[in-house]
mmCIF file of C-alpha atoms in Angstrom:
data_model
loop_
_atom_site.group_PDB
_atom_site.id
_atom_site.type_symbol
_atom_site.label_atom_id
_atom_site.label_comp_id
_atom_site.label_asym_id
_atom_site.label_seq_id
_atom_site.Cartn_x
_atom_site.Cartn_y
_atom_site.Cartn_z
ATOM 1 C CA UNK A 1 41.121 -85.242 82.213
ATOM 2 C CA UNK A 2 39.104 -88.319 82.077
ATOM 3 C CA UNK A 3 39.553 -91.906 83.721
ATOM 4 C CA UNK A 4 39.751 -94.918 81.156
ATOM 5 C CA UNK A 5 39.199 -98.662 82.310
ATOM 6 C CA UNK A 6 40.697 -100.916 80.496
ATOM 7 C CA UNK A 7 41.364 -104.661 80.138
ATOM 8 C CA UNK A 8 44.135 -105.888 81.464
ATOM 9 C CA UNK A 9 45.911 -107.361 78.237
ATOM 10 C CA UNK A 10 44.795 -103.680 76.790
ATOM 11 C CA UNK A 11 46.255 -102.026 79.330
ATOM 12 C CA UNK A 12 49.895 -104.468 78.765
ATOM 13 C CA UNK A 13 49.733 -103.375 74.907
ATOM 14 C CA UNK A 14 49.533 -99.777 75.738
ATOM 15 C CA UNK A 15 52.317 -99.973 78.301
ATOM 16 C CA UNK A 16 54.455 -102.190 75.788
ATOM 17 C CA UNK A 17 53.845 -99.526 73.110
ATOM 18 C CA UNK A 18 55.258 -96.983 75.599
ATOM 19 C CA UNK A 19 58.335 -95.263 74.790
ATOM 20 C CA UNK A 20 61.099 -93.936 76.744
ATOM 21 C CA UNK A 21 59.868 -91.082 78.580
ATOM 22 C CA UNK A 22 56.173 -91.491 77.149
ATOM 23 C CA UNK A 23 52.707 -90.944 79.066
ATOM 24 C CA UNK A 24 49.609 -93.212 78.267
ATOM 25 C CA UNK A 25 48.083 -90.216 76.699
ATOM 26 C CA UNK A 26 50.985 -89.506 74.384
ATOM 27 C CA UNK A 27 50.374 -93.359 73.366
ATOM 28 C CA UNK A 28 47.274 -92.775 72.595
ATOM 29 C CA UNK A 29 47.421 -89.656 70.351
ATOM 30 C CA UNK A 30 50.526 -91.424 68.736
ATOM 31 C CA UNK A 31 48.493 -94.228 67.980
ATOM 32 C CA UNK A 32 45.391 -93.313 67.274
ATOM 33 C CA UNK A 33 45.249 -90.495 64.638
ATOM 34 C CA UNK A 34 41.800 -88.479 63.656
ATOM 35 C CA UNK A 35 40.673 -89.076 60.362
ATOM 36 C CA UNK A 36 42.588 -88.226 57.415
ATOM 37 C CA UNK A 37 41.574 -86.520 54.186
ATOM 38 C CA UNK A 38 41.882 -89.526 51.358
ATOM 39 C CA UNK A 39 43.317 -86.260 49.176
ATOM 40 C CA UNK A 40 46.450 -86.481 50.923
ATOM 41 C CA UNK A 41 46.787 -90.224 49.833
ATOM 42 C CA UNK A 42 45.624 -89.538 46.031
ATOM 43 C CA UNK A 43 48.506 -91.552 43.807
ATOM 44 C CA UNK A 44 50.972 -92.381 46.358
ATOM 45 C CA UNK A 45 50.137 -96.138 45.546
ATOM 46 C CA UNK A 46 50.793 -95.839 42.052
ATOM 47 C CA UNK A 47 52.875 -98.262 40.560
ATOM 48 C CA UNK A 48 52.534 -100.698 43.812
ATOM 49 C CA UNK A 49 50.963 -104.307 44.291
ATOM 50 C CA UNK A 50 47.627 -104.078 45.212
ATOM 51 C CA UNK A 51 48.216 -107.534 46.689
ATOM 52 C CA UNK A 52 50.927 -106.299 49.390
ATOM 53 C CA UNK A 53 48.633 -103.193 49.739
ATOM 54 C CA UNK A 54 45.682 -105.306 50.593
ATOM 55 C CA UNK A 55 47.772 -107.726 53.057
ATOM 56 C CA UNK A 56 49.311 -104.941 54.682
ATOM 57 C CA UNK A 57 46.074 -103.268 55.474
ATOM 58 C CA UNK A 58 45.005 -106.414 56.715
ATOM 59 C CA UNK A 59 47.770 -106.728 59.059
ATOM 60 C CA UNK A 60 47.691 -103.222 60.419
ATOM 61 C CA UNK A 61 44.174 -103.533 61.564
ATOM 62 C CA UNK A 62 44.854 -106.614 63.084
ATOM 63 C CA UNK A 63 47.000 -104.834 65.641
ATOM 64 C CA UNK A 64 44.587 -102.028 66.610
#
């Protein structure tokens, strides 16, 4: 176990992402995933906007 100090609007996003019955820690593994293996990813994009792909990217690491 380990203490983690946090600011306090970090600390309200973690506790909004919360869900029923949920401890901080399973927030964090939830959220915050090791790094994955690019193989698993090979051709799923096919056929698919690389605009939207790009934007969305964009937006997702705008909320982390």
């Amino acid at each position: 176990m380990a203490n983690v100090f946090l600011s306090g609007e970090a600390y309200a996003r973690l506790k909004a992402a919360k869900k029923g019955g949920e401890s901080f820690s399973d927030v964090v593994m939830r959220e915050v995933k090791q790094d994955l293996d690019l193989k698993e990813f090979f051709g799923s994009c096919k056929g698919m906007d690389a605009g939207k792909i790009n934007k969305r990217i964009r937006t997702d690491r705008r909320r982390r």
